[in-house]
Coordinates of C-alpha atoms and ligand atoms in Angstrom, one line a residue:
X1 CA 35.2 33.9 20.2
X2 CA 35.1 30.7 17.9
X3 CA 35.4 31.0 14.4
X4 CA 33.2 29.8 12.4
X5 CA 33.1 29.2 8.2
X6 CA 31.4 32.3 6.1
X7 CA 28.5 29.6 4.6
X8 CA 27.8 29.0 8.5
X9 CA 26.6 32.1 9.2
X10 CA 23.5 31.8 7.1
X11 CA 22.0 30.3 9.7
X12 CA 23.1 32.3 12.8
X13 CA 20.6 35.1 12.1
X14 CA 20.5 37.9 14.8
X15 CA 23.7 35.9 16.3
X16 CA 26.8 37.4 16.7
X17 CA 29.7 35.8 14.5
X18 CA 33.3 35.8 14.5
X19 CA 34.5 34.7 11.1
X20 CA 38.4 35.2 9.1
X21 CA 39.3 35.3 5.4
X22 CA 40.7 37.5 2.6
X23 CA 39.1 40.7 1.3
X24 CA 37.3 40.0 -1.5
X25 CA 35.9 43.2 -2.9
X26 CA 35.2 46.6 -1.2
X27 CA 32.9 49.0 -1.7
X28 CA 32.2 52.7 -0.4
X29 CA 28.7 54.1 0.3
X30 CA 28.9 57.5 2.5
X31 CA 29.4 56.5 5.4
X32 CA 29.6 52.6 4.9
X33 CA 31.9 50.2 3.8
X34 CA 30.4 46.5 2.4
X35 CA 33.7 44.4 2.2
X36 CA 33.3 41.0 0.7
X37 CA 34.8 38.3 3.0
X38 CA 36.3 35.4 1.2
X39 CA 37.0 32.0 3.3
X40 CA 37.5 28.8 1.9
X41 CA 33.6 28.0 1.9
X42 CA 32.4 30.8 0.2
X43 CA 31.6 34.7 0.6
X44 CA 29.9 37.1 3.0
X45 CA 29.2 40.6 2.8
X46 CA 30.1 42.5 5.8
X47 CA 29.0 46.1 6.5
X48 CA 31.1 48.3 8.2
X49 CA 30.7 52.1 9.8
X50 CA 33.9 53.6 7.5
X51 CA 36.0 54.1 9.8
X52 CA 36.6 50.7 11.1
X53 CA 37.3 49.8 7.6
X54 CA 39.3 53.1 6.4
X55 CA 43.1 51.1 6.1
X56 CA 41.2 48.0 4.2
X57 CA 42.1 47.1 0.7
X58 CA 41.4 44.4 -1.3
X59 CA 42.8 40.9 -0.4
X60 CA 43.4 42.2 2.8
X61 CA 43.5 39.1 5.5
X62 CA 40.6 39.7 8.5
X63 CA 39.0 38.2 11.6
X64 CA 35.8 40.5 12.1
X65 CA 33.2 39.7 14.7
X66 CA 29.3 41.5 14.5
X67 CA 25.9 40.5 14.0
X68 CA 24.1 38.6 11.3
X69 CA 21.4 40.7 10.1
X70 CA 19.1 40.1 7.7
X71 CA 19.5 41.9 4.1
X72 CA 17.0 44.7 3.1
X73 CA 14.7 42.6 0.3
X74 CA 16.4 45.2 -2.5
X75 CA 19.6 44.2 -1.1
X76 CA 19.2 40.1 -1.5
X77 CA 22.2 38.6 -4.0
X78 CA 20.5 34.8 -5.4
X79 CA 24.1 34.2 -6.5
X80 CA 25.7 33.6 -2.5
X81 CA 24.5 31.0 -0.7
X82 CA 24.8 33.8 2.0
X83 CA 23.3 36.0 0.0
X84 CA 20.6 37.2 2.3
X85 CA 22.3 37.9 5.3
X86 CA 25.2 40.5 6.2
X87 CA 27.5 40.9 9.3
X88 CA 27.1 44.3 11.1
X89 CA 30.6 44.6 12.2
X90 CA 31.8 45.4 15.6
X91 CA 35.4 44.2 15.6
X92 CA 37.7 44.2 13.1
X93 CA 41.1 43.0 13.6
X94 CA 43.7 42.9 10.2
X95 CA 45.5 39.2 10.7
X96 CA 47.9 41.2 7.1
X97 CA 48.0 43.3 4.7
X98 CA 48.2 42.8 1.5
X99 CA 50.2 45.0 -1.7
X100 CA 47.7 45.9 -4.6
X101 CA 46.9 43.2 -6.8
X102 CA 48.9 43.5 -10.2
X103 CA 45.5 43.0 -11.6
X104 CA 41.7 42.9 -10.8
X105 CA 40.8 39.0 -9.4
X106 CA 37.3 39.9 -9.2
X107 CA 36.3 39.9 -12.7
X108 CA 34.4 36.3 -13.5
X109 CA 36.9 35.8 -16.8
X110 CA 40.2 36.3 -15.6
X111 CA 41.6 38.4 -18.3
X112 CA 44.9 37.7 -18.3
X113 CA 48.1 35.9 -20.8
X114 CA 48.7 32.1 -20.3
X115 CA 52.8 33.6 -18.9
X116 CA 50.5 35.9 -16.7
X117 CA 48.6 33.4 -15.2
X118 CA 51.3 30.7 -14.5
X119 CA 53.8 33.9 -13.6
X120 CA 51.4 35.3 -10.6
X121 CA 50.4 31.7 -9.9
X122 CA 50.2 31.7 -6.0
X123 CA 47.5 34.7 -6.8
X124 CA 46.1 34.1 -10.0
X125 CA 44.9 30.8 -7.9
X126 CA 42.8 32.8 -6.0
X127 CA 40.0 33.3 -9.0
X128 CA 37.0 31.5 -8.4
X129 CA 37.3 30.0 -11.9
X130 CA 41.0 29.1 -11.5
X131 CA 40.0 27.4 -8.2
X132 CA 37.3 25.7 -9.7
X133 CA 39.7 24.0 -12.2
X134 CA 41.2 22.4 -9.3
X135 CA 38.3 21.5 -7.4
X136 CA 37.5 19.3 -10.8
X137 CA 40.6 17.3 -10.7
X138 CA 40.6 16.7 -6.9
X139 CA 37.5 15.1 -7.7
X140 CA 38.4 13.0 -10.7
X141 CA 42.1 11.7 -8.5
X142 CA 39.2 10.7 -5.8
X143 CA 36.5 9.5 -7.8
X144 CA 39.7 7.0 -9.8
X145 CA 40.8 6.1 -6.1
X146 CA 37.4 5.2 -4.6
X147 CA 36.3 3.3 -7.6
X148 CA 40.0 1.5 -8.0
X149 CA 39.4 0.5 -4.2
X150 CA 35.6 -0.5 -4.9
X151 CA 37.0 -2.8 -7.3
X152 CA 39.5 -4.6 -5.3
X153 CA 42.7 -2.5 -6.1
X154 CA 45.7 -2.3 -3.9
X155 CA 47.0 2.0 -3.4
X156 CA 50.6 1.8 -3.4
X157 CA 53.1 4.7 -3.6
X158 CA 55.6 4.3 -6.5
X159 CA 59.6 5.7 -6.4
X160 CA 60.0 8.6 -8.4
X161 CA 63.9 8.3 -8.4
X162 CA 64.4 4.7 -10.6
X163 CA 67.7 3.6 -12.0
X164 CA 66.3 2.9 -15.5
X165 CA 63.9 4.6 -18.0
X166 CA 61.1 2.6 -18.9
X167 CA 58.7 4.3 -21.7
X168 CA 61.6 4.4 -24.5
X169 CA 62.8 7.1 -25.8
X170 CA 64.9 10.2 -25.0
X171 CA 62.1 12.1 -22.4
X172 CA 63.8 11.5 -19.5
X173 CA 65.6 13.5 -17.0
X174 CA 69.0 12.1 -15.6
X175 CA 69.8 13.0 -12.2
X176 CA 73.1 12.5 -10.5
X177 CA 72.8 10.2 -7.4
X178 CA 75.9 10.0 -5.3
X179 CA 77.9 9.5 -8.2
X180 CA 75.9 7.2 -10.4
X181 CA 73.2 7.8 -13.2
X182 CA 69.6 7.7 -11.6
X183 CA 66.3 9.1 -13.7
X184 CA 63.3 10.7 -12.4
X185 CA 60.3 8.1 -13.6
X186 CA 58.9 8.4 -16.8
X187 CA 56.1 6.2 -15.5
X188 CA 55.3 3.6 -12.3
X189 CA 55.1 0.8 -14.9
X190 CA 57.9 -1.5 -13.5
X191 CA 57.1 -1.1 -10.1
X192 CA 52.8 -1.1 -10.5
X193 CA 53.9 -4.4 -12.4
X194 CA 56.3 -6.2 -9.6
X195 CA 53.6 -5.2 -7.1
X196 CA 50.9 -7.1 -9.5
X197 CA 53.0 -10.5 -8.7
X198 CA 52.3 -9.4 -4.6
X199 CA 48.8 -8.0 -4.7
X200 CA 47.5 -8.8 -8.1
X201 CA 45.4 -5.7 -8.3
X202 CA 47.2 -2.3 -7.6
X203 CA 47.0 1.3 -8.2
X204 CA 48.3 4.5 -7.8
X205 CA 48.2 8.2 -7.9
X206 CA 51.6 9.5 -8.8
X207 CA 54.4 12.2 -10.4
X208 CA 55.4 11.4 -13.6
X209 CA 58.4 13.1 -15.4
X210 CA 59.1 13.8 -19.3
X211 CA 61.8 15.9 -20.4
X212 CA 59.3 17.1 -23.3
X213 CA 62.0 18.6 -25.7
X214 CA 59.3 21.0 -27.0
X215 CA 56.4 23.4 -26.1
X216 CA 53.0 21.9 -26.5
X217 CA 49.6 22.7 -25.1
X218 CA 49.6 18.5 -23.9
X219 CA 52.5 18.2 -22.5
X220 CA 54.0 18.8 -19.6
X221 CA 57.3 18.0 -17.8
X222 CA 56.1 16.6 -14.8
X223 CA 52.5 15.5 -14.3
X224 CA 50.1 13.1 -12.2
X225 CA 49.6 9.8 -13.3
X226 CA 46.8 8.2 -12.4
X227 CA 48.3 3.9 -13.0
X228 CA 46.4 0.8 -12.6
X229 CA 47.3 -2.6 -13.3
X230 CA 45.6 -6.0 -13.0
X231 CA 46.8 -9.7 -13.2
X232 CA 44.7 -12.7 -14.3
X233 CA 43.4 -10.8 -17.2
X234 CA 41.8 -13.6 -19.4
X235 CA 42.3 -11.3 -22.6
X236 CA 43.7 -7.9 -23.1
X237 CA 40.2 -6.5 -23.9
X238 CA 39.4 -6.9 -19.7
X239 CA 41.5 -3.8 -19.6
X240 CA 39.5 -1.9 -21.5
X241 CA 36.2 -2.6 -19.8
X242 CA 37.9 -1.9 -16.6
X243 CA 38.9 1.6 -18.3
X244 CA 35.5 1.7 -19.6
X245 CA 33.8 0.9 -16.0
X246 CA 36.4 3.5 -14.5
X247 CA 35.8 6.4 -17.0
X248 CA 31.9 6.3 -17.0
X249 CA 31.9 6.1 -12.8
X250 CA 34.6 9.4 -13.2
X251 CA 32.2 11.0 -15.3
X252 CA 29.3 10.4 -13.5
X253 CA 30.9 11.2 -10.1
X254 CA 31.9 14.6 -12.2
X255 CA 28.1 15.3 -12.7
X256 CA 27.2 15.0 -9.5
X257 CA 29.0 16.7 -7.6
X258 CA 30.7 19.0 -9.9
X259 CA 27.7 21.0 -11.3
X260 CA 28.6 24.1 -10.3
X261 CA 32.4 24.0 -11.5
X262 CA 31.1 22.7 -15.1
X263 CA 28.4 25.3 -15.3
X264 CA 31.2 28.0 -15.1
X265 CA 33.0 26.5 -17.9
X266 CA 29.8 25.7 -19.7
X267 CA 30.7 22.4 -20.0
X268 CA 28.6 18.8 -19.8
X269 CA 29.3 16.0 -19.2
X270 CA 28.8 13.0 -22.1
X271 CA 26.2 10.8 -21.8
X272 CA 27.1 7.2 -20.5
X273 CA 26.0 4.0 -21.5
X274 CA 27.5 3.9 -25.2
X275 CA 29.8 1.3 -25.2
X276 CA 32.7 2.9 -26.8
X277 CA 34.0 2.3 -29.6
X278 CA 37.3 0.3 -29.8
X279 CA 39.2 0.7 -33.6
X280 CA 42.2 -0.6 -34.5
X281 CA 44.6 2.2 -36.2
X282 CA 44.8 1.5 -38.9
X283 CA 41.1 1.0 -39.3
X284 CA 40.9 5.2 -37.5
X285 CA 43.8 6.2 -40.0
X286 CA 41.5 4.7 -42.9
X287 CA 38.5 6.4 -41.6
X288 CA 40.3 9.5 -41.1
X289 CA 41.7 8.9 -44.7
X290 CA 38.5 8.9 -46.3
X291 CA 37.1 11.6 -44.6
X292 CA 39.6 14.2 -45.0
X293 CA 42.0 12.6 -47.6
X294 CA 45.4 13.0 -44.9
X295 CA 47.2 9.5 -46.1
X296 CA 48.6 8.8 -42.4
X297 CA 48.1 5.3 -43.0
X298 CA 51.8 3.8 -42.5
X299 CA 52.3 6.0 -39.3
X300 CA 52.5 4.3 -36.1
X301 CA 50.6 7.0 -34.4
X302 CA 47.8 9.3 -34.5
X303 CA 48.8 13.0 -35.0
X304 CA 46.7 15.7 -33.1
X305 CA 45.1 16.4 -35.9
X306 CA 44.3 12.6 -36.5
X307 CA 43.1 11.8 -32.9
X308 CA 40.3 15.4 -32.9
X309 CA 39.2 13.9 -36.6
X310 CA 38.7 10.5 -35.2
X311 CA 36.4 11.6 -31.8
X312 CA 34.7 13.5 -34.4
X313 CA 34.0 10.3 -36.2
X314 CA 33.0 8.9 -33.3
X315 CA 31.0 11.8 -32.1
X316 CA 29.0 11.9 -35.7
X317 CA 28.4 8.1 -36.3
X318 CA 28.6 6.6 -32.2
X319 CA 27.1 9.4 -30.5
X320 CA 30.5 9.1 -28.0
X321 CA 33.5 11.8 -27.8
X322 CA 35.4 8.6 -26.5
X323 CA 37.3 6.2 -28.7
X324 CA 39.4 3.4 -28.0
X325 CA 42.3 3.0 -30.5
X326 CA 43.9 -0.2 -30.4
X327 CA 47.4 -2.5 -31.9
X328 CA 49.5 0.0 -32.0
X329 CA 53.0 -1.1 -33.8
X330 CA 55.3 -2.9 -31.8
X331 CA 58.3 -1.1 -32.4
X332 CA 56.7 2.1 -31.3
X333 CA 55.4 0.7 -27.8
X334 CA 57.7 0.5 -25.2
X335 CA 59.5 -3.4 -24.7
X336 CA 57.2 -4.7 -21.9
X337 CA 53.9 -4.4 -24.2
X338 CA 52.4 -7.9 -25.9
X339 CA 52.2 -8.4 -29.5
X340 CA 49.6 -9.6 -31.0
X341 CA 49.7 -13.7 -31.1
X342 CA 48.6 -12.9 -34.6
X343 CA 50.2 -9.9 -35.9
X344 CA 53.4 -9.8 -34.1
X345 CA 53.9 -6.2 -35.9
X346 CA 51.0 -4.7 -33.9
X347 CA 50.7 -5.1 -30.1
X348 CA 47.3 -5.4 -27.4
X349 CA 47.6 -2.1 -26.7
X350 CA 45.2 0.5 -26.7
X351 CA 44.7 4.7 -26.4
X352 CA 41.8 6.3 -25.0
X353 CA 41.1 9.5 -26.7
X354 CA 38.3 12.1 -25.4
X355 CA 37.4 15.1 -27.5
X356 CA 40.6 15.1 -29.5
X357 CA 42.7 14.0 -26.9
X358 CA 44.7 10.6 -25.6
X359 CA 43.2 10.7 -21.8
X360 CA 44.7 6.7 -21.2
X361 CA 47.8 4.4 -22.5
X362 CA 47.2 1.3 -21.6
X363 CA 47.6 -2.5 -22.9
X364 CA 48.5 -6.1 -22.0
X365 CA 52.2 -7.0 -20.7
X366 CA 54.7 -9.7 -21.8
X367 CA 54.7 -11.0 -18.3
X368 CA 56.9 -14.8 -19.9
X369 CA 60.0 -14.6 -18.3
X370 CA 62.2 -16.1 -21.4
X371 CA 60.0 -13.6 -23.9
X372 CA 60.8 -10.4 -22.1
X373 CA 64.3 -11.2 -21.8
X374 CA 64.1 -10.9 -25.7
X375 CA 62.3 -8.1 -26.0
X376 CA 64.5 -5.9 -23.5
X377 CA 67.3 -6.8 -25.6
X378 CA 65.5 -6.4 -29.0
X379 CA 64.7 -2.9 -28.0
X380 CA 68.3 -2.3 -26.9
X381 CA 68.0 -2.6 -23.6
X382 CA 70.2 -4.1 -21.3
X383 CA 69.4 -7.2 -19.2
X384 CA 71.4 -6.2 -16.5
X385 CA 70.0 -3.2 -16.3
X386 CA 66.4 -4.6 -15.7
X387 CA 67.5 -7.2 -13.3
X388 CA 65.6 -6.5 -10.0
X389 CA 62.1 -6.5 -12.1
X390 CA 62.6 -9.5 -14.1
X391 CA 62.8 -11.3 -10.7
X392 CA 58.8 -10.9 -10.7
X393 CA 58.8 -12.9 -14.1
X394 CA 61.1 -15.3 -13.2
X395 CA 59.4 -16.2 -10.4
X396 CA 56.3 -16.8 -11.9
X397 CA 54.0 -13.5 -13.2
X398 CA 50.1 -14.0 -14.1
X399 CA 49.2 -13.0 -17.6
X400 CA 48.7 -8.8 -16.6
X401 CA 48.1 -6.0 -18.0
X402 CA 47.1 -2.3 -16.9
X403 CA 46.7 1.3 -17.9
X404 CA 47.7 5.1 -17.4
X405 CA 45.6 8.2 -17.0
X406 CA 46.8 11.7 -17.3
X407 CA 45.3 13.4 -14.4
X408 CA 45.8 16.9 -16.3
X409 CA 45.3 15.7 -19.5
X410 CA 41.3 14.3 -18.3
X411 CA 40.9 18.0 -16.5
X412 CA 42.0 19.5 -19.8
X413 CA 39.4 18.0 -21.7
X414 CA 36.1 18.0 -19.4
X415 CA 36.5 21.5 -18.6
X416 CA 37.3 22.4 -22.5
X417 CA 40.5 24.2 -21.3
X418 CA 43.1 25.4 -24.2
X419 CA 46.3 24.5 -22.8
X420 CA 47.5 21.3 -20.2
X421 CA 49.6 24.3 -18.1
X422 CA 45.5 25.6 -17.0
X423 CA 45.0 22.1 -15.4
X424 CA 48.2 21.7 -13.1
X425 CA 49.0 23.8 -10.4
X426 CA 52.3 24.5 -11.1
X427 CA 53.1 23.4 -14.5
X428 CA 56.9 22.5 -15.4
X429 CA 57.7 22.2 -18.7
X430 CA 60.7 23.5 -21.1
X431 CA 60.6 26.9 -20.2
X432 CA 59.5 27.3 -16.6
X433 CA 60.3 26.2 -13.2
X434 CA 57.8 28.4 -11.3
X435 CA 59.5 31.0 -12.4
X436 CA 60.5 32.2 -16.8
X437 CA 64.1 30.3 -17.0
X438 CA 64.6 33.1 -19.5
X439 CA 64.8 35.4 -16.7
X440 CA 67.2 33.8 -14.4
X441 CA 70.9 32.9 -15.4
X442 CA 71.3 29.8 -16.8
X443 CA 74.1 27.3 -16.0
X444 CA 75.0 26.9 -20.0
X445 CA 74.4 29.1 -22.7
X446 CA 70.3 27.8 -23.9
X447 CA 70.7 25.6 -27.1
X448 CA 68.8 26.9 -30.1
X449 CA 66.2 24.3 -29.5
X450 CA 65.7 25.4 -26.1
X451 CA 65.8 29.1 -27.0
X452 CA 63.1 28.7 -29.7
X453 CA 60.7 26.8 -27.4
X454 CA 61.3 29.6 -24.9
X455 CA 59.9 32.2 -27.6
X456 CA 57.2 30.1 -28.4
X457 CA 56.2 30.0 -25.3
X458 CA 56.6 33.9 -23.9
Ligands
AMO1 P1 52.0 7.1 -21.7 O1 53.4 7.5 -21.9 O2 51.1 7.1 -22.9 O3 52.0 5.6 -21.1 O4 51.3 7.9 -20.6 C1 50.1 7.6 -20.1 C2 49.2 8.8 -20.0 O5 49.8 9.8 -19.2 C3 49.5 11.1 -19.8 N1 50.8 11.7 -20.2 C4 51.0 13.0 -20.1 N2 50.4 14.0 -19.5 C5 50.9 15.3 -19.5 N3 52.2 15.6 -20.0 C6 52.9 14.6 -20.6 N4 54.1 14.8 -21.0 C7 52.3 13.2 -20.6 N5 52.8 12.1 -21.1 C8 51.8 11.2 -20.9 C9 48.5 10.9 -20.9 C10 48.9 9.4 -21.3 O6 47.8 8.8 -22.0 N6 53.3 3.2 -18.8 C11 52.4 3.7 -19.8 C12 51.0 3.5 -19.3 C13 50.5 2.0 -19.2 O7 50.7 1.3 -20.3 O8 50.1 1.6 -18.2 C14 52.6 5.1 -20.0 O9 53.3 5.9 -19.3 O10 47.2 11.0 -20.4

């Protein structure tokens, strides 16, 4: 017999049904078993004479054929869209067993540790609210993609293995390729901006890697960038409408079609419309100054606390949890971003924060040939080393610019989630492959740095 999906068999009343999945919940009653069938469409109850069902446990895999039968009125559950039907069983067959679950998966809150969670991963995946975490950011990666390609992007697929690091700093992880020095990308920038000199418009959806030297609830060591970048910009402020366009479509893709994911995390989504508001920092570090008397005003960032102050701001006085911040210092952005024509200190760059949080990184590019040249070496680089991309300057490069999304980092933040790990599957970061590092044996004795992060994070 053909299977057929558990939210089918709503409508097969007084049919006969053949239909798999996991054992969701089981309960006794004399001489009846109801086992909750779990497929990736939803749940069924199935009734079963006890001792077809006698060996079942929860999580059990099944194919079970029977009847659909209508449910007594007393016996009608409003909650599953199946919820007034039930398969009389006539045919069980157990497709595996299954161990007992180190804990229960059928409570609505998973009550269980952040190491718990991210330790029994391939299970703890199974919760309804877990999985609906994940339904959420498959729908923000294709809402970005459809609306990228609605607006005349390119989708390319970026290396992850690159011969130079490309965001600054020391967060990158050196691999050893055949001998030489390779690095697992930091970011698509160099190669979303050689493809803007082929396709002028591109995009991608892509691994990003930062060897984070600490344990934070927004960072991760590898996580999904979601890159866009654009030539003939006629000013730097085009990127952030496109941001702008690209955010609000997200959102309102989000609230269509993912009512039932933010009602479990009691979450809305902000209303659109508000053009937001776009502030330099040091205008956000004088705001945030006056309202709370922290003096950050000579830093070249915001701190965590700084960016949830400021989308507080913005929240109180622009009826938006969104706010641009924009001209960020030169020498903290990385050597390919455009100063400002008329405060060379500062550059047309620009963060997005939501809710607290930097969602985007974006800004305009120094796409003169003779100017970057300057740059790479002002910020140490080495021209050599960055050969094979300036050939797109050299050979003439449109005034461009572009932006990055955290893919995680957006999930985080609509759903209201503590900690970045909750929004990727299987979060790397200092003290975890999959599994603890603390528990397996480590090459070298952990540095004290590594062994406090560790603690932090068990
Ligand atoms: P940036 O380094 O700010 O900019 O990264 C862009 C966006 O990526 C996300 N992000 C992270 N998410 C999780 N864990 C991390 N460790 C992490 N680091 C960054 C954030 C951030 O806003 N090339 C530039 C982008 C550009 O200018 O186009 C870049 O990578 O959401």
């Amino acid at each position: 017999m053909q299977r057929i999906l558990n939210i089918e068999t709503a409508k097969k009343l007084n049919k006969k049904v053949k239909v798999c999945g996991w054992v969701n919940s089981r309960r006794d009653h004399g001489g009846i078993v109801f086992l909750d069938l779990r497929d990736r469409s939803g749940i069924v109850q199935v009734v079963c004479p006890s001792k077809l069902a006698k060996d079942i446990k929860d999580e059990y895999v099944l194919a079970v054929e029977g009847k659909v039968n209508k449910r007594p009125a007393d016996m009608i559950n409003p909650k599953l869209e199946t919820g007034k039907i039930e398969i009389q069983v006539s045919k069980i067959e157990i497709l595996a067993k299954a161990a007992s679950l180190p804990f229960d998966l059928r409570n609505q809150e998973l009550k269980v540790s952040l190491p718990t969670l991210l330790d029994y991963r391939p299970i703890t995946l199974r919760h309804p609210k877990i999985k609906a975490i994940f339904r959420v950011q498959e729908k923000i990666i294709e809402s970005f993609r459809k609306n990228m390609k609605d607006l005349g992007f390119f989708e390319f697929q970026a290396p992850t293995i690159v011969p130079v690091a490309t965001e600054g700093g020391a967060e990158v992880f050196r691999i050893d390729y055949f001998d030489y020095d390779a690095y697992l990308a930091q970011s698509p920038q160099l190669y979303k901006q050689i493809l803007v000199g082929v396709f002028e418009r591109v995009f991608t959806v892509t691994r990003a890697y930062r060897a984070e030297p600490s344990v934070t609830t927004r960072h991760l060591c590898e996580y999904i960038s979601l890159d866009v970048e654009m030539g003939f910009i006629d000013s730097w402020e085009d990127l952030m409408d496109i941001c702008q366009i690209l955010i609000y479509n997200i959102f309102s893709d989000l609230k269509k079609n993912c009512k039932k994911e933010l009602k479990i995390f009691g979450q809305s989504i902000p209303s659109l419309g508000i053009p937001i508001p776009r502030l330099k920092l040091r205008e956000a570090q004088e705001i945030i100054f006056e309202r709370t008397g922290r003096d950050n005003r000579r830093e070249a960032d915001l701190t965590p606390e700084d960016e949830k102050e400021i989308c507080q701001w913005a929240k109180e006085k622009k009826n938006t949890e969104l706010v641009f911040i924009t001209h960020f210092p030169s020498k903290k952005r990385p050597f390919y971003t455009y100063p400002d024509p008329e405060d060379p200190e500062y550059t047309l760059s620009f963060d997005l924060l939501y809710k607290g949080m930097e969602i985007v990184t974006g800004g305009q590019r120094i796409h003169e040939y003779e100017k970057l040249l300057k740059n790479i070496k002002k910020f140490g680089g080495k021209v050599k080393d960055f050969k094979f991309y300036l050939q797109t300057f050299k050979y003439g490069m449109p005034p461009e610019g572009g932006f990055a999304l955290g893919a995680e980092r957006i999930t985080k933040q609509v759903l209201g989630l503590k900690n970045l790990r909750e929004a990727s599957f299987f979060p790397r970061d200092m003290a975890r492959i999959d599994q603890r590092l603390s528990t397996l044996k480590p090459k070298n004795p952990p540095s004290p740095r590594l062994r406090r992060a560790r603690k932090k994070n068990d």
